[in-house]
């Protein structure tokens, strides 16, 4: 463990400070929230969690920042609504979810509308208008659709609206996988030329092991030149209940490689986004590697 810590700890403190300041000063932010940050143990949308996320986003809005929210939770909320206990009509076990792609696609359409209803109501408490955008990877790869996507978001941001983006699961041709939105949020961050990507999850950042199983696992405060060591640790520690940290790390790394800071932090952390905007050490900070090599 000592050597692991040494391997992941060797970062220039000035570069970390600069990245933390850049993250705090970001004018335009993509915030990504995962299913576990929005649903309860019965896979039902958890209004307390969702309201907390919305309050955190509003902390950034109050600071004058533009925020784009990438939200998962459609399939999860669909399972909570129609699965066993929600409705006898659908034979989906809430514990296991559904592995059947057709079912997951259909469940997403039920959950997505619920998700937006709750977001609309929750943001309404602050008179904050929201918009729904559903995209697929193919949309962002096709130049004309990419342009339409970016110009729609630009217009919404100019109007002061918070766009809520999710993958268009009903028509996505690739398999619907956990982690898709980690990559989608990184692509959206690059496409929209944002200044910061924040990935919120149910652990407090990237650890040297699986924090849910290994009490010795310690939080990695910053990732930069030590990326390969971190990647290896995360690869080793990934299990299904820890699923998704790898794609979060990859998404954050993509952002950092293109010159923007990224943070992976706990959605349950008090005032999580406000802390980042105040420059307080929060979660795991990905130091822009482009910035590091230029200086
Ligand atoms: N788009 C999926 C959903 O809303 C989530 C994919 C992911 O978790 O990355 O349920």
Coordinates of N, CA, C and O in Angstrom, one line a residue, residues 107-171:
X107 N -37.6 0.5 -20.5 CA -37.7 1.1 -19.2 C -37.2 2.5 -19.1 O -37.7 3.4 -18.4
X108 N -36.2 2.8 -20.0 CA -35.6 4.1 -20.0 C -36.6 5.2 -20.3 O -36.6 6.3 -19.8
X109 N -37.5 4.8 -21.2 CA -38.5 5.8 -21.7 C -39.5 6.1 -20.6 O -40.0 7.3 -20.5
X110 N -39.8 5.1 -19.8 CA -40.7 5.4 -18.6 C -39.9 6.2 -17.6 O -40.5 7.2 -17.1
X111 N -38.7 5.9 -17.3 CA -37.9 6.6 -16.3 C -37.6 8.0 -16.7 O -37.5 8.9 -15.8
X112 N -37.2 8.2 -18.0 CA -36.8 9.5 -18.4 C -37.8 10.6 -18.2 O -37.5 11.7 -17.8
X113 N -39.1 10.2 -18.5 CA -40.1 11.2 -18.3 C -40.4 11.5 -16.8 O -40.6 12.7 -16.4
X114 N -40.2 10.5 -16.0 CA -40.3 10.7 -14.5 C -39.2 11.6 -14.0 O -39.4 12.5 -13.3
X115 N -38.0 11.3 -14.6 CA -36.8 12.0 -14.2 C -37.0 13.5 -14.5 O -36.8 14.4 -13.6
X116 N -37.5 13.8 -15.7 CA -37.7 15.2 -16.1 C -38.8 15.9 -15.3 O -38.7 17.1 -15.0
X117 N -39.8 15.1 -14.9 CA -40.9 15.7 -14.1 C -40.3 16.2 -12.8 O -40.5 17.3 -12.4
X118 N -39.5 15.3 -12.2 CA -38.9 15.7 -10.9 C -37.9 16.8 -11.0 O -37.8 17.7 -10.2
X119 N -37.1 16.8 -12.1 CA -36.1 17.9 -12.3 C -36.9 19.2 -12.5 O -36.5 20.2 -11.9
X120 N -37.9 19.2 -13.3 CA -38.6 20.4 -13.5 C -39.2 20.9 -12.2 O -39.1 22.1 -11.9
X121 N -39.8 20.0 -11.5 CA -40.4 20.5 -10.2 C -39.4 21.0 -9.2 O -39.5 22.0 -8.6
X122 N -38.3 20.3 -9.2 CA -37.2 20.6 -8.2 C -36.6 22.0 -8.6 O -36.4 22.8 -7.7
X123 N -36.2 22.2 -9.9 CA -35.6 23.4 -10.3 C -36.6 24.6 -10.2 O -36.3 25.7 -10.1
X124 N -37.9 24.3 -10.4 CA -39.0 25.3 -10.2 C -38.9 26.0 -8.9 O -39.3 27.2 -8.8
X125 N -38.4 25.3 -7.9 CA -38.4 25.9 -6.5 C -37.5 27.1 -6.6 O -37.5 28.0 -5.7
X126 N -36.6 27.2 -7.6 CA -35.7 28.3 -7.7 C -36.0 29.1 -8.9 O -35.2 30.0 -9.4
X127 N -37.2 28.8 -9.5 CA -37.6 29.5 -10.8 C -36.5 29.3 -11.9 O -36.2 30.2 -12.7
X128 N -35.9 28.2 -11.8 CA -34.8 27.9 -12.8 C -35.4 27.0 -13.9 O -35.7 25.8 -13.7
X129 N -35.5 27.5 -15.1 CA -36.0 26.6 -16.2 C -34.9 25.6 -16.6 O -33.7 25.8 -16.6
X130 N -35.4 24.4 -17.1 CA -34.6 23.3 -17.5 C -35.0 22.9 -18.9 O -36.1 23.2 -19.3
X131 N -34.1 22.1 -19.6 CA -34.5 21.6 -20.9 C -34.0 20.1 -20.9 O -33.0 19.8 -20.3
X132 N -34.7 19.3 -21.7 CA -34.2 17.9 -21.9 C -33.6 17.7 -23.2 O -34.1 18.2 -24.2
X133 N -32.4 17.2 -23.2 CA -31.8 16.8 -24.5 C -31.3 15.4 -24.4 O -30.6 15.0 -23.5
X134 N -31.8 14.6 -25.4 CA -31.4 13.1 -25.5 C -30.5 13.0 -26.7 O -30.9 13.3 -27.8
X135 N -29.3 12.5 -26.5 CA -28.4 12.3 -27.6 C -27.8 10.9 -27.6 O -27.8 10.2 -26.6
X136 N -27.3 10.5 -28.8 CA -26.6 9.2 -28.9 C -25.1 9.6 -29.2 O -24.9 10.7 -29.7
X137 N -24.2 8.6 -29.1 CA -22.9 8.8 -29.5 C -22.8 9.2 -31.0 O -22.1 10.0 -31.4
X138 N -23.7 8.5 -31.8 CA -23.7 8.8 -33.2 C -24.1 10.2 -33.5 O -23.6 10.8 -34.5
X139 N -24.9 10.8 -32.7 CA -25.3 12.2 -32.9 C -24.1 13.1 -32.8 O -24.0 14.1 -33.5
X140 N -23.2 12.8 -31.8 CA -22.1 13.7 -31.6 C -21.0 13.4 -32.6 O -20.1 14.2 -32.9
X141 N -21.1 12.2 -33.3 CA -20.1 11.9 -34.3 C -20.4 12.5 -35.7 O -19.6 12.6 -36.5
X142 N -21.7 12.7 -35.9 CA -22.2 13.2 -37.2 C -22.0 14.8 -37.2 O -22.7 15.4 -36.4
X143 N -21.2 15.4 -38.1 CA -20.9 16.8 -38.0 C -22.1 17.7 -37.9 O -22.2 18.6 -37.1
X144 N -23.2 17.4 -38.8 CA -24.3 18.3 -38.8 C -25.1 18.2 -37.5 O -25.5 19.2 -36.9
X145 N -25.3 17.0 -37.0 CA -26.0 16.8 -35.7 C -25.2 17.4 -34.5 O -25.8 17.9 -33.6
X146 N -23.9 17.2 -34.6 CA -23.0 17.8 -33.6 C -23.2 19.3 -33.5 O -23.4 19.9 -32.4
X147 N -23.2 19.9 -34.7 CA -23.4 21.4 -34.7 C -24.8 21.8 -34.2 O -24.9 22.8 -33.5
X148 N -25.8 21.0 -34.5 CA -27.1 21.3 -34.0 C -27.2 21.1 -32.5 O -27.8 22.0 -31.8
X149 N -26.5 20.1 -32.0 CA -26.4 19.9 -30.6 C -25.8 21.1 -29.9 O -26.3 21.6 -28.9
X150 N -24.6 21.4 -30.4 CA -23.9 22.5 -29.7 C -24.6 23.8 -29.8 O -24.7 24.6 -28.8
X151 N -25.2 24.1 -31.0 CA -25.9 25.4 -31.0 C -27.2 25.5 -30.2 O -27.5 26.5 -29.6
X152 N -27.8 24.3 -30.1 CA -29.0 24.3 -29.2 C -28.6 24.6 -27.8 O -29.2 25.4 -27.1
X153 N -27.5 23.9 -27.3 CA -27.1 24.1 -25.9 C -26.6 25.5 -25.7 O -26.9 26.1 -24.7
X154 N -25.9 26.1 -26.7 CA -25.4 27.4 -26.6 C -26.6 28.4 -26.4 O -26.6 29.3 -25.5
X155 N -27.6 28.2 -27.2 CA -28.8 29.1 -27.1 C -29.5 28.9 -25.7 O -29.8 29.9 -25.1
X156 N -29.6 27.7 -25.3 CA -30.2 27.5 -23.9 C -29.4 28.2 -22.8 O -29.9 28.8 -21.9
X157 N -28.1 28.0 -22.9 CA -27.2 28.6 -21.9 C -27.3 30.1 -21.9 O -27.4 30.8 -20.9
X158 N -27.4 30.7 -23.2 CA -27.6 32.1 -23.3 C -28.9 32.6 -22.6 O -28.9 33.7 -22.0
X159 N -29.9 31.7 -22.7 CA -31.2 32.1 -22.1 C -31.2 31.8 -20.6 O -32.2 32.0 -19.9
X160 N -30.1 31.2 -20.1 CA -30.1 31.0 -18.6 C -30.8 29.7 -18.3 O -31.1 29.5 -17.1
X161 N -31.0 28.8 -19.2 CA -31.6 27.5 -19.0 C -30.6 26.5 -18.6 O -29.4 26.5 -19.0
X162 N -30.9 25.5 -17.7 CA -30.0 24.4 -17.4 C -30.4 23.2 -18.3 O -31.5 22.6 -18.1
X163 N -29.6 22.9 -19.3 CA -29.9 21.7 -20.1 C -29.6 20.4 -19.3 O -28.6 20.3 -18.6
X164 N -30.5 19.4 -19.4 CA -30.4 18.1 -18.7 C -30.2 17.1 -19.9 O -31.2 16.9 -20.6
X165 N -29.0 16.5 -20.0 CA -28.7 15.7 -21.1 C -28.7 14.2 -20.6 O -28.2 13.9 -19.5
X166 N -29.2 13.3 -21.4 CA -29.0 11.9 -21.1 C -28.9 11.2 -22.5 O -29.2 11.8 -23.5
X167 N -28.4 10.0 -22.5 CA -28.3 9.2 -23.7 C -29.7 8.9 -24.1 O -30.6 8.7 -23.3
X168 N -29.9 8.9 -25.4 CA -31.2 8.6 -26.0 C -31.3 7.0 -26.0 O -31.1 6.4 -27.0
X169 N -31.6 6.5 -24.8 CA -31.5 5.0 -24.6 C -32.4 4.2 -25.5 O -32.1 3.1 -25.9
X170 N -33.6 4.8 -25.8 CA -34.6 4.1 -26.6 C -34.1 3.8 -28.0 O -34.5 2.8 -28.6
X171 N -33.2 4.6 -28.6 CA -32.7 4.4 -30.0 C -31.3 4.1 -30.1 O -30.8 3.9 -31.2

